[in-house]
CSV table of C-alpha atoms in Angstrom, one decimal:
chain,number,residue,atom,x,y,z
A,20,MET,CA,42.9,-44.3,-53.5
A,21,SER,CA,40.1,-42.7,-54.7
A,22,PRO,CA,37.2,-41.6,-52.2
A,23,LYS,CA,34.0,-43.8,-52.4
A,24,LYS,CA,31.1,-42.1,-54.1
A,25,THR,CA,27.7,-42.4,-52.2
A,26,THR,CA,24.6,-41.0,-51.9
A,27,LEU,CA,23.3,-38.4,-49.2
A,28,LYS,CA,20.6,-40.5,-48.2
A,29,PRO,CA,20.8,-44.2,-48.8
A,30,ALA,CA,17.4,-46.1,-49.3
A,31,ARG,CA,19.2,-49.0,-47.1
A,32,ASN,CA,21.9,-48.8,-44.9
A,33,VAL,CA,22.9,-52.2,-43.6
A,34,PRO,CA,26.1,-52.9,-41.7
A,35,ALA,CA,28.5,-55.1,-43.5
A,36,SER,CA,29.4,-57.5,-40.7
A,37,LYS,CA,25.7,-58.5,-40.1
A,38,LYS,CA,24.1,-61.2,-42.0
A,39,THR,CA,20.4,-60.3,-41.3
A,40,PRO,CA,19.2,-56.8,-40.9
A,41,PRO,CA,18.2,-55.4,-37.8
A,42,ASP,CA,14.4,-54.9,-37.4
A,43,PRO,CA,12.5,-51.9,-35.8
A,44,GLY,CA,11.6,-53.8,-32.6
A,45,SER,CA,15.7,-54.5,-32.0
A,46,LEU,CA,17.3,-52.4,-29.2
A,47,ARG,CA,19.9,-51.1,-31.9
A,48,GLY,CA,19.9,-50.3,-35.6
A,49,VAL,CA,17.3,-50.6,-38.3
A,50,ALA,CA,17.6,-51.3,-42.4
A,51,ASN,CA,16.1,-48.5,-44.0
A,52,TRP,CA,14.2,-45.4,-43.5
A,53,LYS,CA,10.8,-46.9,-43.5
A,54,GLU,CA,12.0,-49.0,-40.3
A,55,ALA,CA,13.7,-45.9,-39.0
A,56,ALA,CA,10.2,-44.1,-38.8
A,57,GLN,CA,8.7,-47.1,-37.5
A,58,PHE,CA,11.4,-47.2,-34.8
A,59,LEU,CA,11.0,-43.6,-33.7
A,60,ARG,CA,6.9,-43.8,-33.6
A,61,ALA,CA,7.2,-47.0,-31.4
A,62,ARG,CA,9.3,-45.6,-28.8
A,63,GLY,CA,7.4,-42.1,-29.0
A,64,ILE,CA,11.0,-40.4,-29.7
A,65,GLU,CA,10.3,-36.8,-29.5
A,66,ASP,CA,14.0,-35.6,-30.5
A,67,ILE,CA,17.1,-37.4,-32.3
A,68,GLU,CA,20.7,-36.6,-31.8
A,69,CYS,CA,22.8,-37.0,-35.0
A,70,ILE,CA,26.5,-37.2,-33.9
A,71,THR,CA,29.8,-37.9,-35.1
A,72,PRO,CA,33.3,-38.1,-33.9
A,73,ASP,CA,35.6,-35.4,-34.4
A,74,LEU,CA,39.4,-36.0,-34.6
A,75,ALA,CA,39.7,-36.3,-30.4
A,76,GLY,CA,36.5,-38.5,-30.6
A,77,VAL,CA,34.4,-36.0,-29.2
A,78,PRO,CA,30.7,-36.2,-30.5
A,79,ARG,CA,29.7,-33.4,-32.7
A,80,GLY,CA,26.5,-32.9,-34.4
A,81,LYS,CA,23.0,-32.0,-34.2
A,82,MET,CA,19.6,-32.4,-32.6
A,83,MET,CA,16.3,-32.3,-34.3
A,84,PRO,CA,12.5,-33.2,-33.8
A,85,SER,CA,12.2,-37.0,-35.1
A,86,SER,CA,9.8,-35.8,-37.7
A,87,LYS,CA,12.4,-33.6,-39.3
A,88,PHE,CA,14.4,-36.5,-39.3
A,89,THR,CA,12.6,-38.8,-41.4
A,90,SER,CA,11.3,-36.3,-43.8
A,91,ASN,CA,14.7,-35.9,-46.0
A,92,THR,CA,16.3,-33.0,-44.1
A,93,SER,CA,19.7,-32.2,-45.2
A,94,LEU,CA,22.4,-32.0,-42.1
A,95,ALA,CA,25.5,-30.4,-42.5
A,96,LEU,CA,28.6,-29.0,-40.0
A,97,PRO,CA,31.5,-27.0,-41.0
A,98,SER,CA,34.6,-28.3,-42.3
A,99,ALA,CA,36.5,-26.6,-39.5
A,100,ILE,CA,35.5,-28.9,-36.8
A,101,TYR,CA,38.0,-31.3,-37.9
A,102,ARG,CA,40.6,-28.5,-37.7
A,103,HIS,CA,40.3,-27.4,-34.0
A,104,THR,CA,42.3,-28.4,-30.9
A,105,ILE,CA,40.6,-30.1,-28.0
A,106,SER,CA,40.6,-26.8,-26.5
A,107,GLY,CA,38.6,-25.3,-29.5
A,108,GLU,CA,41.3,-23.3,-30.8
A,109,TYR,CA,42.3,-23.1,-34.4
A,110,PRO,CA,46.1,-23.8,-35.4
A,111,GLU,CA,48.2,-21.6,-37.6
A,112,GLU,CA,48.2,-23.0,-41.4
A,113,THR,CA,51.3,-24.9,-42.4
A,114,GLU,CA,52.4,-26.2,-45.9
A,115,SER,CA,50.4,-29.6,-45.1
A,116,PHE,CA,47.9,-28.3,-42.8
A,117,ARG,CA,45.3,-25.8,-44.6
A,118,TYR,CA,41.9,-24.7,-43.7
A,119,GLU,CA,39.2,-25.4,-46.1
A,120,PRO,CA,39.0,-21.5,-48.1
A,121,ARG,CA,35.1,-21.3,-47.7
A,122,ASP,CA,34.7,-23.4,-44.6
A,123,SER,CA,32.3,-25.2,-46.6
A,124,ASP,CA,29.6,-27.7,-45.1
A,125,LEU,CA,30.1,-31.5,-44.8
A,126,LYS,CA,27.1,-33.4,-44.8
A,127,LEU,CA,26.1,-35.8,-42.2
A,128,LEU,CA,25.0,-39.1,-43.5
A,129,PRO,CA,23.0,-41.1,-40.9
A,130,ASP,CA,24.3,-44.8,-40.4
A,131,LEU,CA,20.8,-46.2,-39.7
A,132,SER,CA,22.4,-49.6,-38.4
A,133,THR,CA,23.7,-47.5,-35.3
A,134,LEU,CA,20.0,-46.0,-34.3
A,135,SER,CA,19.3,-46.4,-30.8
A,136,VAL,CA,17.6,-44.6,-27.8
A,137,VAL,CA,19.4,-42.2,-25.3
A,138,PRO,CA,18.4,-43.8,-21.9
A,139,TRP,CA,19.7,-41.0,-19.5
A,140,GLU,CA,17.5,-38.3,-21.2
A,141,THR,CA,14.0,-37.6,-19.5
A,142,ASP,CA,12.5,-36.6,-22.7
A,143,PRO,CA,12.3,-39.6,-25.2
A,144,THR,CA,15.3,-39.1,-27.6
A,145,ALA,CA,17.3,-41.3,-30.0
A,146,GLN,CA,20.9,-40.9,-31.1
A,147,VAL,CA,22.3,-42.2,-34.9
A,148,ILE,CA,26.0,-42.0,-35.7
A,149,CYS,CA,26.7,-40.3,-38.8
A,150,ASP,CA,29.3,-40.4,-41.7
A,151,ILE,CA,30.9,-37.4,-43.2
A,152,VAL,CA,30.5,-36.7,-47.1
A,153,SER,CA,31.0,-33.5,-49.1
A,154,ALA,CA,28.4,-31.7,-50.6
A,155,ASP,CA,28.4,-34.0,-53.9
A,156,GLY,CA,28.2,-37.3,-51.9
A,157,GLU,CA,32.3,-38.4,-51.7
A,158,GLU,CA,33.2,-39.8,-48.4
A,159,VAL,CA,35.5,-37.1,-46.7
A,160,PRO,CA,38.7,-39.1,-46.1
A,161,TYR,CA,40.3,-37.3,-43.1
A,162,THR,CA,37.3,-38.0,-40.9
A,163,PRO,CA,37.7,-40.6,-38.2
A,164,ARG,CA,35.1,-43.2,-39.2
A,165,ASN,CA,36.4,-42.6,-43.0
A,166,VAL,CA,40.1,-43.4,-41.8
A,167,LEU,CA,38.8,-46.7,-40.3
A,168,LYS,CA,37.0,-47.7,-43.2
A,169,ARG,CA,40.0,-46.9,-45.6
A,170,ILE,CA,41.8,-49.6,-43.6
A,171,MET,CA,38.7,-52.0,-43.7
A,172,LYS,CA,38.9,-51.8,-47.6
A,173,LEU,CA,42.4,-52.7,-47.6
A,174,TYR,CA,41.6,-55.8,-45.8
A,175,ALA,CA,38.7,-56.4,-47.7
A,176,ASP,CA,40.6,-56.0,-51.0
A,177,ARG,CA,42.7,-59.2,-49.8
A,178,GLY,CA,39.5,-61.2,-48.8
A,179,TRP,CA,40.1,-60.7,-45.1
A,180,LYS,CA,38.2,-59.2,-42.3
A,181,PRO,CA,40.0,-58.3,-38.8
A,182,ILE,CA,38.2,-59.0,-35.8
A,183,VAL,CA,38.8,-56.7,-32.6
A,184,ALA,CA,38.1,-56.7,-28.9
A,185,PRO,CA,39.0,-53.5,-27.2
A,186,GLU,CA,39.5,-53.0,-23.4
A,187,ILE,CA,38.6,-49.6,-22.0
A,188,GLU,CA,39.9,-48.5,-18.7
A,189,PHE,CA,38.9,-45.2,-16.9
A,190,TYR,CA,38.9,-43.3,-13.6
A,191,LEU,CA,35.9,-42.4,-11.2
A,192,VAL,CA,36.9,-39.1,-9.8
A,193,ALA,CA,35.5,-36.9,-7.4
A,194,LYS,CA,34.0,-33.6,-8.9
A,195,ASN,CA,36.5,-30.9,-9.5
A,196,ASP,CA,35.5,-27.4,-10.7
A,197,ASP,CA,39.2,-26.2,-10.6
A,198,PRO,CA,41.8,-27.6,-12.9
A,199,ASP,CA,44.5,-26.2,-10.4
A,200,TYR,CA,43.9,-28.8,-7.9
A,201,PRO,CA,44.8,-32.6,-8.2
A,202,LEU,CA,42.1,-35.0,-8.7
A,203,HIS,CA,41.0,-37.4,-6.2
A,204,PRO,CA,38.8,-40.9,-6.0
A,205,PRO,CA,35.2,-40.3,-5.0
A,206,LYS,CA,33.8,-41.9,-2.0
A,207,GLY,CA,32.0,-45.4,-2.3
A,208,ARG,CA,29.0,-46.7,-0.7
A,209,SER,CA,31.4,-47.4,2.4
A,210,GLY,CA,31.5,-43.4,2.9
A,211,ARG,CA,35.4,-43.9,2.3
A,212,SER,CA,37.4,-43.1,-0.9
A,213,ILE,CA,38.7,-46.1,-2.3
A,214,LEU,CA,42.6,-47.0,-2.1
A,215,GLY,CA,44.9,-48.4,-4.8
A,216,GLY,CA,46.0,-52.0,-5.0
A,217,GLN,CA,42.3,-53.3,-5.8
A,218,GLY,CA,43.0,-55.0,-8.9
A,219,TYR,CA,40.4,-57.5,-9.7
A,220,SER,CA,38.7,-57.0,-6.3
A,221,ILE,CA,34.8,-57.7,-6.4
A,222,ALA,CA,34.5,-55.4,-3.1
A,223,GLY,CA,36.2,-52.4,-5.1
A,224,ILE,CA,33.4,-52.7,-7.6
A,225,ASN,CA,30.8,-53.2,-5.1
A,226,GLU,CA,31.8,-49.8,-3.8
A,227,PHE,CA,29.9,-48.3,-7.0
A,228,ASP,CA,27.1,-50.9,-7.3
A,229,GLU,CA,24.3,-48.6,-8.2
A,230,LEU,CA,26.6,-46.5,-10.4
A,231,ILE,CA,27.6,-50.0,-12.3
A,232,ASP,CA,24.0,-51.2,-12.4
A,233,ASP,CA,23.3,-47.6,-14.3
A,234,ILE,CA,26.1,-48.6,-16.7
A,235,TYR,CA,24.7,-51.8,-17.7
A,236,HIS,CA,21.2,-50.4,-17.7
A,237,PHE,CA,22.0,-47.7,-20.0
A,238,SER,CA,24.1,-50.1,-22.3
A,239,GLU,CA,21.3,-52.5,-22.5
A,240,LYS,CA,19.0,-50.0,-23.5
A,241,GLN,CA,21.1,-48.8,-26.3
A,242,GLY,CA,21.8,-52.6,-27.5
A,243,LEU,CA,25.5,-52.4,-26.2
A,244,GLU,CA,27.0,-55.7,-24.9
A,245,ILE,CA,29.4,-55.7,-22.2
A,246,ASP,CA,31.6,-58.6,-22.0
A,247,THR,CA,33.1,-58.1,-18.2
A,248,LEU,CA,33.7,-55.6,-16.0
A,249,ILE,CA,36.7,-55.4,-13.3
A,250,HIS,CA,38.1,-53.3,-10.9
A,251,GLU,CA,41.8,-52.1,-11.9
A,252,GLU,CA,44.8,-51.2,-9.9
A,253,GLY,CA,44.3,-47.6,-9.7
A,254,PRO,CA,41.8,-46.1,-7.0
A,255,ALA,CA,38.5,-46.3,-8.4
A,256,GLN,CA,39.8,-47.4,-11.6
A,257,LEU,CA,37.5,-50.0,-13.6
A,258,GLU,CA,38.0,-51.6,-17.0
A,259,ILE,CA,35.4,-52.7,-19.2
A,260,ASN,CA,35.6,-55.5,-21.9
A,261,LEU,CA,33.8,-55.7,-25.0
A,262,ARG,CA,33.1,-58.8,-27.3
A,263,HIS,CA,35.1,-59.2,-30.2
A,264,GLY,CA,33.6,-58.0,-33.6
A,265,ASN,CA,33.9,-55.9,-36.9
A,266,PRO,CA,36.2,-52.8,-36.1
A,267,ILE,CA,33.6,-50.2,-37.5
A,268,GLU,CA,31.0,-51.5,-34.8
A,269,LEU,CA,33.5,-51.9,-31.8
A,270,ALA,CA,34.7,-48.3,-32.5
A,271,ASP,CA,31.1,-47.2,-32.5
A,272,GLN,CA,30.6,-49.0,-29.0
A,273,VAL,CA,33.8,-47.4,-27.4
A,274,PHE,CA,32.3,-43.8,-28.8
A,275,LEU,CA,29.0,-44.5,-27.2
A,276,PHE,CA,30.4,-46.2,-23.9
A,277,LYS,CA,32.4,-43.3,-23.1
A,278,ARG,CA,29.3,-41.1,-23.3
A,279,THR,CA,27.3,-43.6,-21.6
A,280,ILE,CA,29.8,-44.0,-18.5
A,281,ARG,CA,30.1,-40.4,-18.2
A,282,GLU,CA,26.5,-39.6,-17.9
A,283,ALA,CA,26.1,-42.5,-15.7
A,284,ALA,CA,28.8,-41.2,-13.3
A,285,MET,CA,27.2,-37.8,-13.4
A,286,LYS,CA,24.0,-39.0,-12.4
A,287,HIS,CA,25.8,-40.2,-9.1
A,288,GLY,CA,27.6,-36.7,-8.5
A,289,ILE,CA,31.1,-38.0,-9.8
A,290,TYR,CA,33.0,-37.6,-12.9
A,291,ALA,CA,34.3,-40.4,-15.2
A,292,THR,CA,37.4,-39.9,-16.8
A,293,PHE,CA,39.4,-41.4,-19.8
A,294,MET,CA,42.6,-39.3,-19.4
A,295,ALA,CA,45.3,-41.3,-19.9
A,296,LYS,CA,47.2,-40.4,-16.8
A,297,PRO,CA,44.7,-38.2,-14.5
A,298,MET,CA,46.4,-38.7,-11.1
A,299,GLN,CA,49.9,-38.5,-10.3
A,300,GLY,CA,51.7,-41.8,-9.0
A,301,GLN,CA,48.7,-44.0,-10.1
A,302,PRO,CA,48.5,-46.3,-13.0
A,303,GLY,CA,47.6,-45.0,-16.3
A,304,SER,CA,44.5,-45.9,-18.3
A,305,ALA,CA,44.9,-47.7,-21.5
A,306,MET,CA,42.6,-49.1,-24.4
A,307,HIS,CA,43.9,-52.4,-25.0
A,308,ILE,CA,43.2,-53.8,-28.6
A,309,HIS,CA,43.0,-57.6,-29.4
A,310,GLN,CA,43.3,-58.3,-33.1
A,311,SER,CA,43.1,-61.3,-35.4
A,312,ILE,CA,42.1,-61.6,-39.0
A,313,VAL,CA,39.4,-63.8,-40.7
A,314,ASN,CA,39.4,-65.2,-44.3
A,315,VAL,CA,36.0,-64.2,-45.5
A,316,GLU,CA,35.5,-67.0,-48.0
A,317,THR,CA,36.6,-69.9,-45.3
A,318,GLY,CA,35.8,-68.0,-41.9
A,319,LYS,CA,39.3,-69.3,-40.8
A,320,ASN,CA,41.6,-67.3,-38.6
A,321,ILE,CA,44.4,-66.7,-40.9
A,322,PHE,CA,46.8,-66.3,-37.9
A,323,SER,CA,46.9,-70.1,-37.8
A,324,ASN,CA,47.7,-73.1,-40.3
A,325,PRO,CA,45.5,-75.9,-40.9
A,326,ASP,CA,47.3,-77.9,-38.1
A,327,GLY,CA,47.2,-75.2,-35.7
A,328,SER,CA,50.4,-73.8,-35.8
A,329,PRO,CA,50.9,-70.1,-36.0
A,330,SER,CA,51.1,-68.8,-39.7
A,331,ARG,CA,53.4,-66.6,-41.6
A,332,GLU,CA,50.7,-64.1,-41.6
A,333,PHE,CA,50.8,-64.4,-37.8
A,334,PHE,CA,54.7,-63.4,-37.6
A,335,HIS,CA,54.2,-60.7,-40.2
A,336,PHE,CA,51.6,-59.1,-38.6
A,337,ILE,CA,53.7,-58.6,-35.2
A,338,GLY,CA,56.4,-57.5,-37.5
A,339,GLY,CA,54.4,-54.9,-38.8
A,340,MET,CA,53.1,-53.7,-35.3
A,341,GLN,CA,56.7,-53.8,-34.0
A,342,LYS,CA,58.0,-51.8,-37.3
A,343,TYR,CA,55.3,-49.2,-37.7
A,344,VAL,CA,53.2,-48.6,-34.4
A,345,PRO,CA,55.8,-46.5,-33.1
A,346,SER,CA,55.4,-44.3,-35.8
A,347,ALA,CA,51.5,-44.2,-35.4
A,348,LEU,CA,52.1,-43.7,-31.6
A,349,SER,CA,50.4,-40.3,-31.9
A,350,MET,CA,47.1,-41.8,-32.9
A,351,LEU,CA,47.3,-44.3,-30.0
A,352,ALA,CA,48.6,-42.0,-27.7
A,353,PRO,CA,47.2,-38.5,-28.9
A,354,TYR,CA,47.8,-35.7,-26.1
A,355,VAL,CA,50.7,-34.5,-24.1
A,356,ASN,CA,49.1,-36.4,-21.0
A,357,SER,CA,49.2,-39.6,-22.6
A,358,TYR,CA,53.1,-39.6,-22.4
A,359,ARG,CA,52.8,-39.6,-18.7
A,360,ARG,CA,51.5,-42.9,-18.5
A,361,LEU,CA,54.0,-44.3,-21.0
A,362,THR,CA,56.8,-44.5,-18.2
A,363,PRO,CA,58.6,-47.6,-16.7
A,364,ASP,CA,57.3,-49.1,-13.7
A,365,MET,CA,53.8,-48.4,-14.2
A,366,SER,CA,52.1,-51.2,-15.4
A,367,CYS,CA,52.6,-50.1,-19.1
A,368,PRO,CA,54.8,-51.3,-21.6
A,369,VAL,CA,57.3,-48.7,-23.2
A,370,ASN,CA,59.0,-51.0,-25.7
A,371,ASN,CA,58.1,-52.6,-29.4
A,372,ALA,CA,58.9,-55.9,-28.1
A,373,TRP,CA,56.3,-59.0,-28.0
A,374,GLY,CA,56.0,-61.8,-26.4
A,375,TYR,CA,53.7,-65.2,-25.5
A,376,ASP,CA,51.3,-64.2,-22.5
A,377,ASN,CA,53.7,-61.3,-21.4
A,378,ARG,CA,52.4,-58.4,-20.4
A,379,THR,CA,55.4,-56.3,-19.9
A,380,THR,CA,55.6,-56.2,-23.8
A,381,ALA,CA,53.8,-53.8,-26.1
A,382,PHE,CA,52.4,-57.0,-28.3
A,383,ARG,CA,51.3,-59.7,-26.2
A,384,VAL,CA,49.9,-63.0,-27.6
A,385,PRO,CA,47.3,-64.5,-25.1
A,386,VAL,CA,47.1,-67.9,-24.4
A,387,SER,CA,44.3,-69.4,-26.7
A,388,ASP,CA,43.3,-72.3,-29.2
A,389,PRO,CA,44.5,-71.9,-32.8
A,390,GLN,CA,41.0,-70.4,-34.1
A,391,ALA,CA,41.1,-67.4,-31.5
A,392,ARG,CA,45.1,-66.9,-32.0
A,393,ARG,CA,45.3,-62.9,-31.8
A,394,VAL,CA,47.7,-60.2,-30.9
A,395,GLU,CA,46.9,-57.7,-28.0
A,396,ASN,CA,48.2,-54.2,-28.6
A,397,ARG,CA,48.7,-52.9,-25.3
A,398,LEU,CA,50.1,-49.3,-26.3
A,399,PRO,CA,46.9,-47.5,-26.8
A,400,SER,CA,45.7,-45.1,-23.8
A,401,SER,CA,42.1,-44.8,-23.1
A,402,ASP,CA,42.2,-41.0,-24.5
A,403,ALA,CA,42.7,-42.1,-28.0
A,404,ASN,CA,39.9,-41.8,-30.7
A,405,PRO,CA,38.7,-45.3,-31.1
A,406,TYR,CA,38.5,-45.2,-34.9
A,407,LEU,CA,42.0,-43.8,-35.2
A,408,ALA,CA,43.4,-46.1,-32.9
A,409,LEU,CA,41.9,-49.0,-34.5
A,410,ALA,CA,43.1,-47.8,-37.9
A,411,ALA,CA,46.5,-47.2,-36.9
A,412,SER,CA,47.1,-50.6,-35.0
A,413,LEU,CA,45.5,-52.6,-38.0
A,414,ALA,CA,47.3,-50.7,-40.6
A,415,SER,CA,50.7,-51.5,-38.8
A,416,GLY,CA,50.0,-55.1,-38.9
A,417,LEU,CA,48.6,-55.1,-42.5
A,418,LEU,CA,51.9,-53.5,-43.5
A,419,GLY,CA,53.9,-56.0,-41.9
A,420,ILE,CA,52.0,-58.8,-43.9
A,421,MET,CA,52.1,-56.7,-47.3
A,422,LYS,CA,56.0,-56.5,-46.8
A,423,GLU,CA,56.6,-59.8,-45.0
A,424,ILE,CA,58.3,-58.0,-42.1
A,425,GLU,CA,59.9,-60.6,-39.7
A,426,PRO,CA,59.5,-59.9,-36.1
A,427,THR,CA,62.3,-60.3,-33.3
A,428,ALA,CA,62.3,-63.1,-31.3
A,429,PRO,CA,59.7,-63.5,-28.7
A,430,THR,CA,60.5,-61.9,-25.2
A,431,GLU,CA,60.9,-64.4,-22.4
A,432,ASP,CA,61.4,-62.1,-19.5
A,433,ALA,CA,60.2,-58.8,-18.4
A,434,ALA,CA,60.7,-56.2,-21.3
A,435,ASN,CA,60.4,-52.8,-19.4
A,436,GLU,CA,63.7,-53.1,-17.8
A,437,GLY,CA,65.7,-51.5,-20.6
A,438,SER,CA,65.5,-48.1,-22.2
A,439,ILE,CA,62.3,-46.6,-23.4
A,440,GLU,CA,61.8,-47.8,-27.1
A,441,LEU,CA,58.9,-45.4,-28.0
A,442,PRO,CA,58.5,-41.6,-29.1
A,443,ARG,CA,58.9,-39.8,-25.4
A,444,GLY,CA,56.7,-37.2,-26.1
A,445,LEU,CA,53.8,-35.8,-28.7
A,446,LEU,CA,56.2,-34.0,-31.1
A,447,GLU,CA,58.3,-37.0,-31.5
A,448,ALA,CA,55.5,-39.1,-32.1
A,449,VAL,CA,53.8,-36.8,-34.7
A,450,ALA,CA,57.3,-36.2,-36.6
A,451,LEU,CA,57.8,-39.8,-36.8
A,452,MET,CA,54.1,-40.3,-38.3
A,453,GLU,CA,54.8,-37.5,-40.9
A,454,GLY,CA,58.1,-38.9,-41.7
A,455,GLU,CA,56.4,-42.7,-42.8
A,456,PRO,CA,56.1,-43.1,-46.3
A,457,ALA,CA,54.0,-46.3,-45.9
A,458,PHE,CA,51.2,-44.0,-43.9
A,459,GLU,CA,50.4,-42.0,-47.3
A,460,GLU,CA,48.9,-45.2,-48.5
A,461,MET,CA,47.2,-46.4,-45.4
A,462,PHE,CA,45.8,-43.0,-44.2
A,463,GLY,CA,45.9,-40.6,-46.8
A,464,ARG,CA,48.0,-37.6,-47.2
A,465,GLU,CA,45.1,-35.0,-46.2
A,466,PHE,CA,44.6,-36.9,-43.1
A,467,ILE,CA,48.1,-36.9,-42.1
A,468,GLY,CA,48.7,-33.1,-42.5
A,469,LEU,CA,45.5,-32.2,-41.0
A,470,TYR,CA,46.3,-34.5,-37.7
A,471,ALA,CA,49.7,-33.5,-37.4
A,472,GLY,CA,48.5,-29.8,-37.4
A,473,VAL,CA,46.0,-30.0,-34.7
A,474,LYS,CA,48.3,-32.2,-32.7
A,475,ARG,CA,51.1,-29.3,-32.9
A,476,GLY,CA,48.5,-26.9,-32.2
A,477,GLU,CA,47.4,-28.7,-28.8
A,478,PHE,CA,50.8,-28.8,-27.9
A,479,GLU,CA,51.7,-25.1,-28.4
A,480,THR,CA,48.5,-24.4,-26.1
A,481,PHE,CA,49.8,-26.8,-23.3
A,482,MET,CA,53.3,-25.0,-23.8
A,483,GLN,CA,51.3,-21.9,-22.7
A,484,VAL,CA,50.2,-23.1,-19.0
A,485,ILE,CA,52.9,-22.9,-16.2
A,486,SER,CA,52.6,-26.1,-14.0
A,487,PRO,CA,52.7,-26.4,-10.0
A,488,TRP,CA,56.2,-28.2,-11.0
A,489,GLU,CA,57.7,-25.0,-12.5
A,490,ARG,CA,56.2,-23.0,-9.4
A,491,GLU,CA,57.5,-25.2,-7.0
A,492,PHE,CA,61.0,-25.9,-8.2
A,493,LEU,CA,61.9,-23.0,-10.3
A,494,LEU,CA,60.3,-20.0,-8.6
A,495,LEU,CA,62.8,-19.7,-5.8
A,496,ASN,CA,65.5,-21.9,-7.1
A,497,VAL,CA,66.9,-20.4,-10.5
């Protein structure tokens, strides 16, 4: 599939999922550059942050005066930012992992539908999420937002539109400036550190009332909508559920929510972490993804037949998830730490089974009416890049529909009591991704090569660190 040609600065940039364009009086998004200038002027915005997610989902970009932003200024980043590890190192080249010989510029193309204020800044500041294009205006296919757009186009070519709803878990932890020491939960308003076993506890949420108020306040200022917030099983572990919608918009929201939650936590002298497994012996943090597909012409959920029964597409989507998600796991569990979460008896599936309202399966079908029939992918961890996690999950289901893959029978009992049915570590997961021929059409050869190279580089960096376990059990015993 050839990349789409686009201009460096569109006269109009309207999100495809919105029937009417946003206006400059809204909290989030404008339709064109004229409205962008009005938006910034009405709010007295002095600076604007032009940001984009790298392979890890870390915001990268540039800040500039708002007057420069609206005056046809060209923004660029080096291509190398998509080739370094989470620790900032650059892996060695391989046959499939290559650096751009000149480290040429990539252009930041603002998506004006994402324009919003940055509420935690003391000076009036705005932010906008940018797509990445080459100097001649072609979309760069290996950047995360474009990878997800590629999957969306595969659905659109069939007259379909995926609908998703992410759930993001995270921990609040006491500040820790020495990585050699374990993390601990912070003290709440009671003056005591909250303990585990507080699943769905209102008292557990109330321990951090002021912080949660700031999360809501910051979110509202950015036009981000939280559906629900709960306390999870771990100590000071929270979960935010987002309303269902367009995958690009929901990935943008997760991208911004992570930043928002971290900023709100630091305002209160603590950290918020999206590590998959931040504390030994405690549950990990997931990013569950609810998925359905709508026929664009009819507006109907294709997972249900007219009589309300589950459709062939519904079962084939599940079959595709079962077959392909294990090979895409490195996009859902992207770090060495992610596989510490994927262990038995830790409230996390370690299988590729599916079932009706069965939380021990990787793919759960919640109880719903036919129009809301959906499949929940419970494997992604909260450390995943939301754009890539959504792309991997939706691509796997689409492959199942395209190839008419039949699922296994639904699991009626606990599915986590047998052997682990998923890759047990990062290198195994990366090898499975590279070895799956169907992924080249889904994600593109260049992305797979770059992503695999970065993941292997991160593993080699991890292997240079001597852990406390090694010092404890090997120092005097071997």
